[in-house]
Coordinates of N, CA, C and O in Angstrom, one line a residue:
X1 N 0.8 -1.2 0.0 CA 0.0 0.0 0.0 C 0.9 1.2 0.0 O 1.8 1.3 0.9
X2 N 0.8 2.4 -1.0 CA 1.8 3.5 -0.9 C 1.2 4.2 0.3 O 0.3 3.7 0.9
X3 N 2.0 5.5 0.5 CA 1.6 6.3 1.4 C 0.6 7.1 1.1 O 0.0 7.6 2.1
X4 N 0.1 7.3 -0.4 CA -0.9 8.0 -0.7 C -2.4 7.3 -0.1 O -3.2 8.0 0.4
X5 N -2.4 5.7 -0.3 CA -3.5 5.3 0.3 C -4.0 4.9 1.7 O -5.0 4.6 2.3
X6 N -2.4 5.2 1.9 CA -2.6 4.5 3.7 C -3.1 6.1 3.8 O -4.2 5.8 4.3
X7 N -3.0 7.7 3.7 CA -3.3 8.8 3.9 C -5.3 8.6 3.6 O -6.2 8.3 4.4
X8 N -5.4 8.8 2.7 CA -6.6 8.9 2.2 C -7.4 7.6 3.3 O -8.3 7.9 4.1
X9 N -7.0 6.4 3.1 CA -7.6 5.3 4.1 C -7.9 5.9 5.5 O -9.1 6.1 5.8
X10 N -6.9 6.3 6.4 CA -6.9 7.4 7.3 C -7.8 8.7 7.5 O -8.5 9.0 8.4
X11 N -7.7 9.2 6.6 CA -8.5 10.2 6.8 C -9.8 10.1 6.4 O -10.5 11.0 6.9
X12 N -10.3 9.2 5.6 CA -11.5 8.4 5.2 C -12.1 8.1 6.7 O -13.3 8.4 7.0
X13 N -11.4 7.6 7.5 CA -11.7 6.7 8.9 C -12.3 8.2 9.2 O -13.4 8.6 8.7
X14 N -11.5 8.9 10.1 CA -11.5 10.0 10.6 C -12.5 10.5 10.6 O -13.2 10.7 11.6
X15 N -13.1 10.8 8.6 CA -14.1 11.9 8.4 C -15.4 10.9 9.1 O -16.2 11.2 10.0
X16 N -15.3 9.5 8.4 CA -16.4 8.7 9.1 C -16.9 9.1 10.8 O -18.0 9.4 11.3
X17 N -15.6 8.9 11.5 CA -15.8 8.8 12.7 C -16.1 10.3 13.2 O -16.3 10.4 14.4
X18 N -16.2 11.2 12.4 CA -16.2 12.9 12.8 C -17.7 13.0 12.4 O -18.2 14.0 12.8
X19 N -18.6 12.0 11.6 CA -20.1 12.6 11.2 C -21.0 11.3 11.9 O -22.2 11.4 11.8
X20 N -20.3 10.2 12.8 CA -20.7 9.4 13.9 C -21.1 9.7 15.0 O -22.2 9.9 15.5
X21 N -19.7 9.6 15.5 CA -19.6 10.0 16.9 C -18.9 11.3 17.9 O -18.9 11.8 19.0
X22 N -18.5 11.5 16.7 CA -16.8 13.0 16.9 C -15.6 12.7 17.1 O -15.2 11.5 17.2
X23 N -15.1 13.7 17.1 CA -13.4 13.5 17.0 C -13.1 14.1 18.1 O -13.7 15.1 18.6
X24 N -12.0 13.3 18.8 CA -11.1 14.1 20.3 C -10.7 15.2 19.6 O -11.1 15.5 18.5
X25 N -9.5 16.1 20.6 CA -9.0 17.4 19.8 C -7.6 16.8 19.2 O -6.7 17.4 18.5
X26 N -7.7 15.4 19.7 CA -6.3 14.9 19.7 C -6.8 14.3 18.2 O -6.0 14.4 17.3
X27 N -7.6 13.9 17.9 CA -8.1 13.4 16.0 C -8.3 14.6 15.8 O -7.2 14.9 16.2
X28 N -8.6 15.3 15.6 CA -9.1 17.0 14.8 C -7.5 17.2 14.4 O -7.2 17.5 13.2
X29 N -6.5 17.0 15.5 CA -5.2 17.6 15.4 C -4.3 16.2 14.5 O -3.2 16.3 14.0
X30 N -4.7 15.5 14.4 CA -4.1 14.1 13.6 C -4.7 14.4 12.4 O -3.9 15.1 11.8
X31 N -5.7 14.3 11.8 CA -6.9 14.8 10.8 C -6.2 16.4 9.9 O -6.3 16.7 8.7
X32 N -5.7 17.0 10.7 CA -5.5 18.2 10.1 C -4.3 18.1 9.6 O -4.0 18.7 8.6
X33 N -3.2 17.0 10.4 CA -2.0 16.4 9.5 C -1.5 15.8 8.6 O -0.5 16.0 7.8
X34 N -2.6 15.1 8.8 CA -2.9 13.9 7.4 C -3.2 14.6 6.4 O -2.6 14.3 5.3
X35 N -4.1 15.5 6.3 CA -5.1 16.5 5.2 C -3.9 17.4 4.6 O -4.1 17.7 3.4
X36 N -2.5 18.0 5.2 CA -1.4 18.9 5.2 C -0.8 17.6 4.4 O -0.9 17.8 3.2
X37 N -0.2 16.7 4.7 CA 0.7 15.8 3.9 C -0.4 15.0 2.7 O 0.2 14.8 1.6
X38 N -1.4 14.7 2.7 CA -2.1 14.3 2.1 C -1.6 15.2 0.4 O -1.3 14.7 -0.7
X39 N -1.9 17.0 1.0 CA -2.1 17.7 -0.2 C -0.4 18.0 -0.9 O -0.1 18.0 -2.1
X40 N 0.6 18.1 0.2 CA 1.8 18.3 -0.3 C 1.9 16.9 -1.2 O 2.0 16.9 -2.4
X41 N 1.8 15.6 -0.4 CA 2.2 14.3 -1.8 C 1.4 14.9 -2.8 O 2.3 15.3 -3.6
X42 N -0.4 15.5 -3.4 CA -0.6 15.3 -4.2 C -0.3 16.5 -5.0 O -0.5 16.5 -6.2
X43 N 0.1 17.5 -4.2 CA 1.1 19.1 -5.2 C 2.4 17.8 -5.8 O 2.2 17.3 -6.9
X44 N 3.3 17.4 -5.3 CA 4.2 17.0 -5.7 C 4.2 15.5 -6.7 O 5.2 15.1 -7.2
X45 N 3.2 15.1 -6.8 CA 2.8 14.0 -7.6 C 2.3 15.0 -9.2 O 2.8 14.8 -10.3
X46 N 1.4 16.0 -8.9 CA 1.0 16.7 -9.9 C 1.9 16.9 -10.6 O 2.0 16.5 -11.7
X47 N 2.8 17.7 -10.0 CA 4.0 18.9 -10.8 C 5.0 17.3 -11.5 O 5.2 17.2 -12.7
X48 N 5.5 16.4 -10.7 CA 6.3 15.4 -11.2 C 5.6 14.9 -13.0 O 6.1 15.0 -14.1
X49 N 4.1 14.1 -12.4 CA 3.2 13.7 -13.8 C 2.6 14.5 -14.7 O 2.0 14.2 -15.7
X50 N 2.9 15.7 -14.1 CA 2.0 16.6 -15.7 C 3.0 17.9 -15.5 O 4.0 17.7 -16.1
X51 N 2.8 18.8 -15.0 CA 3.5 20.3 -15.3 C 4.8 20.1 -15.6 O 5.3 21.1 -16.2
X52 N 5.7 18.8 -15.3 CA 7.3 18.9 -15.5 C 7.2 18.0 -17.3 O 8.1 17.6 -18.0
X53 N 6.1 17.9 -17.4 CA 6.1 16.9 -18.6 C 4.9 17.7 -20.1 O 4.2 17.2 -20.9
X54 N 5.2 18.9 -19.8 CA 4.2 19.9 -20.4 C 4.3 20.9 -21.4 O 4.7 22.0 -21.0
X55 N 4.0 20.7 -22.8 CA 5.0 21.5 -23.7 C 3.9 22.3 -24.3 O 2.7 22.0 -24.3
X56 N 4.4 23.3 -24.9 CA 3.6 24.3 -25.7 C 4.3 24.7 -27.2 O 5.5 24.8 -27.4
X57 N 3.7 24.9 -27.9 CA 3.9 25.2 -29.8 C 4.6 26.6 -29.4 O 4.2 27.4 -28.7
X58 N 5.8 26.7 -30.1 CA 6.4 28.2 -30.3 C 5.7 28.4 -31.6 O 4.9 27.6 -32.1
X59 N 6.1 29.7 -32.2 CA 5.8 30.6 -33.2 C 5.7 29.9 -34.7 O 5.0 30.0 -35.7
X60 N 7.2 28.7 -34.2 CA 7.3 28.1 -35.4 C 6.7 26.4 -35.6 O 6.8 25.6 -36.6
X61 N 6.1 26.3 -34.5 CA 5.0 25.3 -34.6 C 6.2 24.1 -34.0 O 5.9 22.9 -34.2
X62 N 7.4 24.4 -33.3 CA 8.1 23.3 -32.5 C 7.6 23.4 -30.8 O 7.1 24.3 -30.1
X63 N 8.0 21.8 -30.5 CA 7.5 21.8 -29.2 C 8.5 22.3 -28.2 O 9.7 22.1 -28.1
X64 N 7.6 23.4 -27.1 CA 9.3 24.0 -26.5 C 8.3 23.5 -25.0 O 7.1 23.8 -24.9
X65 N 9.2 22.8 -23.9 CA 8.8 22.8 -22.8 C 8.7 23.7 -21.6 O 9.7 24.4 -21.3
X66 N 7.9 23.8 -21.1 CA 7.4 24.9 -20.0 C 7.8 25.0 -19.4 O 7.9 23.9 -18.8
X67 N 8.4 25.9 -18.9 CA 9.8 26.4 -18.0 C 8.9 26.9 -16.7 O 7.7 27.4 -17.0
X68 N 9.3 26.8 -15.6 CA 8.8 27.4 -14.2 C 9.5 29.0 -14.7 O 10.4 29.4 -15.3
X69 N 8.2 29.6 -13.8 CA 8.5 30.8 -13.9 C 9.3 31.7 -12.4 O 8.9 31.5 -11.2
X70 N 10.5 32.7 -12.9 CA 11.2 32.7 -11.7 C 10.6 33.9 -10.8 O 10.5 35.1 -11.2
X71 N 10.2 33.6 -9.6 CA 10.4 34.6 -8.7 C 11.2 35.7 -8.6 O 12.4 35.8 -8.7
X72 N 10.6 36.5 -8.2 CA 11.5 37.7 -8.8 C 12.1 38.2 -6.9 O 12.9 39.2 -6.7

């Protein structure tokens, strides 16, 4: 099982157990962890399978890949 589904399994539990019975402050505070690494794996899964693999047509109809843009 990756970490992406043991996260999601987890917090699946959680939401269940939060529209049951409730959550301690001590699950609200685990819950709000999981949801924080949850979203960072799925920013860094995104940007790895699609934005770093993402090209656009120049002028002359070649493929040029999309460069991050720099902070200034």
């Amino acid at each position: 099982m990756s970490r992406m589904d043991e996260l999601i399994k987890n917090i699946n539990h959680l939401a269940h157990k939060a529209k049951t019975i409730g959550l301690t402050a001590e699950e609200e505070k685990i819950r709000a962890e999981l949801r924080k690494e949850y979203i960072k794996l799925f920013k860094e899964g995104f940007k790895k399978n699609y934005l770093d693999n993402m090209y656009t047509l120049d002028e002359n109809g070649n493929e040029v890949k999309i460069q991050r843009k720099k902070n200034n």
